Amino acid sequence: MSLSFMDWMELLSIRQKREKCRRNVENKNRGIARYACPKAVLTVEAAAVLPFFVCFMVFVLYFFRVLQVQAGVSQALQYAGRRTAAEYSMQTSSSGQEKDDFTKETGEEAGGSGIGLLQASVFFHKQLKKQNCPTQYISNGIAGISLLQSDFSGNYVELRAVYRMKLPVTLPAAVQYRIVQQAKCRKWTGCQPGQDGQEDDTWLYYTEYGTVYHASRSCTHLDLSIRGVTYAQALSSRNQSGGKYHKCEKCGSGASSRSMVYVTDYGDRYHSSLTCSGLKRKIYMIRKSRATEKRMCKKCGK
């Protein structure tokens, strides 16, 4: 059977169309396979990383909870320490020996560790509840905080809180870590001779801009003995050391022949105002063992 030229052209066109359709289908299938693999990989990665990310965020939030617990315990310790130390201010007897108000009838000495621990525990738990501290993160809750290692001997109240923090997630092994916090307050018993090794260490006095230390608070350089005189009297009179009075550089310009001025027994200036800084003394105290920057006063430091 012979075919004409037109029939051959038509068959060729049909074959080309079939080949083109076959190639399109193959390319489409390759594209599906090409893009299917990366999507599957991303899904697997997300499934593997997401649990670790969630755990990380949980532990970050848990870290802030730990800080909140520590801050609450610290404030409660300081409150309990101050309150317990203040109780000693009322524990005095006629002979001068301190006694505990709760143990006077039994004859026990003041500062007993049992009574001190009981008082501190009451104050501590009361303040901890008042602050709404998240004690659920503490092993055994508020009962898991122990103050048994506190020390009430000597002149200080040393409170020491020991507790264990538990993790927010359940693990096969019970993982907990120990925390110790403490606060130290001095008992309100006043200053006693020989306390802190300062029985022979006396106090010295000095002014803000002075160059000497004074052994007595009543030294004439500290006690100015201000008196008022007339302007003419200030020019003609002398101080206790025999020196003349001169005009104060700060307020002396306001003085006139008819005005009242102010002088001191050992000063060498006359002042027109009582509020002048030259008539004021801001006195500080320092231990003699620490007074090394200035020399001693010639009048009272002998």
GROMACS .gro file of C-alpha atoms in nm, residues 88-295:
model
  208
   88TYR     CA    1   1.777   3.998  12.208
   89SER     CA    2   1.727   4.370  12.277
   90MET     CA    3   1.451   4.277  12.525
   91GLN     CA    4   1.646   3.998  12.695
   92THR     CA    5   1.806   4.169  12.995
   93SER     CA    6   1.806   4.096  13.367
   94SER     CA    7   1.878   4.305  13.674
   95SER     CA    8   2.233   4.162  13.697
   96GLY     CA    9   2.311   4.264  13.341
   97GLN     CA   10   2.311   3.907  13.203
   98GLU     CA   11   2.094   3.846  12.896
   99LYS     CA   12   1.812   3.598  12.923
  100ASP     CA   13   1.556   3.472  12.681
  101ASP     CA   14   1.198   3.588  12.744
  102PHE     CA   15   1.071   3.244  12.654
  103THR     CA   16   1.303   3.066  12.902
  104LYS     CA   17   1.301   3.283  13.214
  105GLU     CA   18   1.071   3.045  13.395
  106THR     CA   19   1.290   2.744  13.314
  107GLY     CA   20   1.617   2.921  13.396
  108GLU     CA   21   1.781   2.858  13.056
  109GLU     CA   22   2.035   3.109  12.931
  110ALA     CA   23   1.955   3.358  12.658
  111GLY     CA   24   2.049   3.278  12.301
  112GLY     CA   25   1.982   2.905  12.331
  113SER     CA   26   2.001   2.740  11.992
  114GLY     CA   27   1.666   2.562  12.038
  115ILE     CA   28   1.462   2.874  12.114
  116GLY     CA   29   1.653   3.080  11.857
  117LEU     CA   30   1.590   2.818  11.590
  118LEU     CA   31   1.220   2.804  11.677
  119GLN     CA   32   1.184   3.182  11.653
  120ALA     CA   33   1.378   3.203  11.328
  121SER     CA   34   1.175   2.920  11.172
  122VAL     CA   35   0.846   3.091  11.256
  123PHE     CA   36   0.960   3.425  11.110
  124PHE     CA   37   1.113   3.254  10.804
  125HIS     CA   38   0.807   3.049  10.706
  126LYS     CA   39   0.574   3.342  10.768
  127GLN     CA   40   0.771   3.571  10.537
  128LEU     CA   41   0.815   3.300  10.273
  129LYS     CA   42   0.439   3.244  10.251
  130LYS     CA   43   0.377   3.618  10.242
  131GLN     CA   44   0.599   3.654   9.934
  132ASN     CA   45   0.416   3.372   9.747
  133CYS     CA   46   0.746   3.200   9.678
  134PRO     CA   47   0.702   2.909   9.425
  135THR     CA   48   0.799   2.638   9.673
  136GLN     CA   49   0.653   2.368   9.446
  137TYR     CA   50   0.992   2.356   9.274
  138ILE     CA   51   1.158   2.267   9.606
  139SER     CA   52   1.180   1.901   9.702
  140ASN     CA   53   0.908   1.841   9.969
  141GLY     CA   54   0.790   2.200   9.934
  142ILE     CA   55   0.838   2.451  10.216
  143ALA     CA   56   0.902   2.163  10.457
  144GLY     CA   57   1.209   2.073  10.253
  145ILE     CA   58   1.393   2.389  10.363
  146SER     CA   59   1.610   2.311  10.666
  147LEU     CA   60   1.748   2.571  10.911
  148LEU     CA   61   1.917   2.316  11.137
  149GLN     CA   62   2.266   2.432  11.038
  150SER     CA   63   2.200   2.784  11.173
  151ASP     CA   64   2.422   2.922  11.449
  152PHE     CA   65   2.298   3.144  11.734
  153SER     CA   66   2.610   3.148  11.953
  154GLY     CA   67   2.822   3.456  12.004
  155ASN     CA   68   2.709   3.805  11.905
  156TYR     CA   69   2.555   3.713  11.570
  157VAL     CA   70   2.255   3.526  11.437
  158GLU     CA   71   2.366   3.318  11.139
  159LEU     CA   72   2.078   3.159  10.952
  160ARG     CA   73   2.160   2.892  10.696
  161ALA     CA   74   1.890   2.747  10.470
  162VAL     CA   75   1.959   2.415  10.295
  163TYR     CA   76   1.718   2.272  10.035
  164ARG     CA   77   1.710   2.080   9.708
  165MET     CA   78   1.558   2.191   9.379
  166LYS     CA   79   1.385   1.934   9.159
  167LEU     CA   80   1.360   1.941   8.782
  168PRO     CA   81   1.030   2.034   8.615
  169VAL     CA   82   1.030   1.711   8.410
  170THR     CA   83   1.030   1.351   8.528
  171LEU     CA   84   1.347   1.161   8.449
  172PRO     CA   85   1.431   0.794   8.508
  173ALA     CA   86   1.674   0.899   8.783
  174ALA     CA   87   1.571   1.148   9.053
  175VAL     CA   88   1.795   1.443   8.959
  176GLN     CA   89   1.812   1.716   9.227
  177TYR     CA   90   2.074   1.971   9.319
  178ARG     CA   91   2.152   2.118   9.661
  179ILE     CA   92   2.134   2.490   9.738
  180VAL     CA   93   2.267   2.662  10.052
  181GLN     CA   94   2.180   3.025  10.137
  182GLN     CA   95   2.265   3.218  10.451
  183ALA     CA   96   2.214   3.552  10.623
  184LYS     CA   97   2.404   3.703  10.915
  185CYS     CA   98   2.272   3.968  11.155
  186ARG     CA   99   2.422   4.107  11.472
  187LYS     CA  100   2.223   4.062  11.792
  188TRP     CA  101   2.070   4.379  11.929
  189THR     CA  102   2.255   4.361  12.261
  190GLY     CA  103   2.441   4.692  12.245
  191CYS     CA  104   2.814   4.759  12.256
  192GLN     CA  105   3.001   4.587  12.536
  193PRO     CA  106   3.355   4.662  12.663
  194GLY     CA  107   3.610   4.435  12.504
  195GLN     CA  108   3.379   4.338  12.220
  196ASP     CA  109   3.538   4.297  11.876
  197GLY     CA  110   3.881   4.346  12.031
  198GLN     CA  111   3.839   4.724  12.065
  199GLU     CA  112   3.857   4.764  12.444
  200ASP     CA  113   4.173   4.979  12.419
  201ASP     CA  114   4.084   5.156  12.096
  202THR     CA  115   3.942   5.501  12.166
  203TRP     CA  116   3.751   5.737  11.941
  204LEU     CA  117   3.899   6.047  11.779
  205TYR     CA  118   3.711   6.340  11.627
  206TYR     CA  119   3.781   6.542  11.314
  207THR     CA  120   3.606   6.788  11.085
  208GLU     CA  121   3.545   6.770  10.713
  209TYR     CA  122   3.816   7.017  10.618
  210GLY     CA  123   4.028   6.998  10.933
  211THR     CA  124   4.390   6.886  10.932
  212VAL     CA  125   4.410   6.736  11.282
  213TYR     CA  126   4.243   6.472  11.499
  214HIS     CA  127   4.092   6.571  11.833
  215ALA     CA  128   4.090   6.346  12.138
  216SER     CA  129   3.800   6.532  12.303
  217ARG     CA  130   3.462   6.635  12.167
  218SER     CA  131   3.479   6.950  12.383
  219CYS     CA  132   3.804   7.073  12.229
  220THR     CA  133   3.790   7.447  12.166
  221HIS     CA  134   3.849   7.391  11.795
  222LEU     CA  135   3.530   7.184  11.783
  223ASP     CA  136   3.325   7.381  12.037
  224LEU     CA  137   3.344   7.726  11.881
  225SER     CA  138   3.184   7.933  12.165
  226ILE     CA  139   3.027   8.187  11.929
  227ARG     CA  140   2.953   8.535  12.068
  228GLY     CA  141   2.825   8.856  11.915
  229VAL     CA  142   3.015   9.186  11.932
  230THR     CA  143   3.000   9.516  11.752
  231TYR     CA  144   3.205   9.581  11.445
  232ALA     CA  145   3.433   9.823  11.636
  233GLN     CA  146   3.487   9.571  11.914
  234ALA     CA  147   3.583   9.301  11.666
  235LEU     CA  148   3.855   9.526  11.520
  236SER     CA  149   3.999   9.621  11.858
  237SER     CA  150   3.963   9.298  12.059
  238ARG     CA  151   4.185   8.989  12.060
  239ASN     CA  152   4.108   8.619  12.073
  240GLN     CA  153   4.221   8.384  12.349
  241SER     CA  154   4.548   8.322  12.167
  242GLY     CA  155   4.620   8.696  12.141
  243GLY     CA  156   4.556   8.725  11.769
  244LYS     CA  157   4.351   8.986  11.584
  245TYR     CA  158   4.019   8.927  11.412
  246HIS     CA  159   4.011   8.969  11.036
  247LYS     CA  160   3.726   8.984  10.787
  248CYS     CA  161   3.578   8.648  10.685
  249GLU     CA  162   3.637   8.577  10.317
  250LYS     CA  163   3.285   8.436  10.280
  251CYS     CA  164   3.054   8.672  10.469
  252GLY     CA  165   3.273   8.952  10.605
  253SER     CA  166   3.193   9.185  10.316
  254GLY     CA  167   2.845   9.239  10.461
  255ALA     CA  168   2.977   9.385  10.787
  256SER     CA  169   2.952   9.761  10.850
  257SER     CA  170   3.045   9.995  11.132
  258ARG     CA  171   2.692   9.980  11.276
  259SER     CA  172   2.631   9.609  11.240
  260MET     CA  173   2.671   9.316  11.477
  261VAL     CA  174   2.938   9.057  11.392
  262TYR     CA  175   3.016   8.716  11.536
  263VAL     CA  176   3.350   8.584  11.660
  264THR     CA  177   3.483   8.278  11.839
  265ASP     CA  178   3.727   8.256  12.130
  266TYR     CA  179   4.005   8.094  11.930
  267GLY     CA  180   3.913   8.197  11.577
  268ASP     CA  181   4.077   8.477  11.379
  269ARG     CA  182   3.778   8.587  11.166
  270TYR     CA  183   3.465   8.795  11.229
  271HIS     CA  184   3.143   8.696  11.052
  272SER     CA  185   2.840   8.902  10.957
  273SER     CA  186   2.607   8.598  10.945
  274LEU     CA  187   2.546   8.314  11.189
  275THR     CA  188   2.477   8.082  10.898
  276CYS     CA  189   2.826   8.123  10.757
  277SER     CA  190   2.998   7.792  10.693
  278GLY     CA  191   3.300   7.918  10.887
  279LEU     CA  192   3.092   7.898  11.206
  280LYS     CA  193   2.979   7.541  11.146
  281ARG     CA  194   3.155   7.216  11.222
  282LYS     CA  195   3.056   6.879  11.077
  283ILE     CA  196   3.225   6.637  11.314
  284TYR     CA  197   3.319   6.278  11.226
  285MET     CA  198   3.437   5.993  11.447
  286ILE     CA  199   3.715   5.743  11.376
  287ARG     CA  200   3.896   5.474  11.573
  288LYS     CA  201   4.243   5.570  11.690
  289SER     CA  202   4.392   5.261  11.529
  290ARG     CA  203   4.265   5.379  11.188
  291ALA     CA  204   4.356   5.748  11.225
  292THR     CA  205   4.665   5.772  11.008
  293GLU     CA  206   4.601   6.056  10.763
  294LYS     CA  207   4.609   6.356  11.000
  295ARG     CA  208   4.818   6.470  11.296
   0.00000   0.00000   0.00000
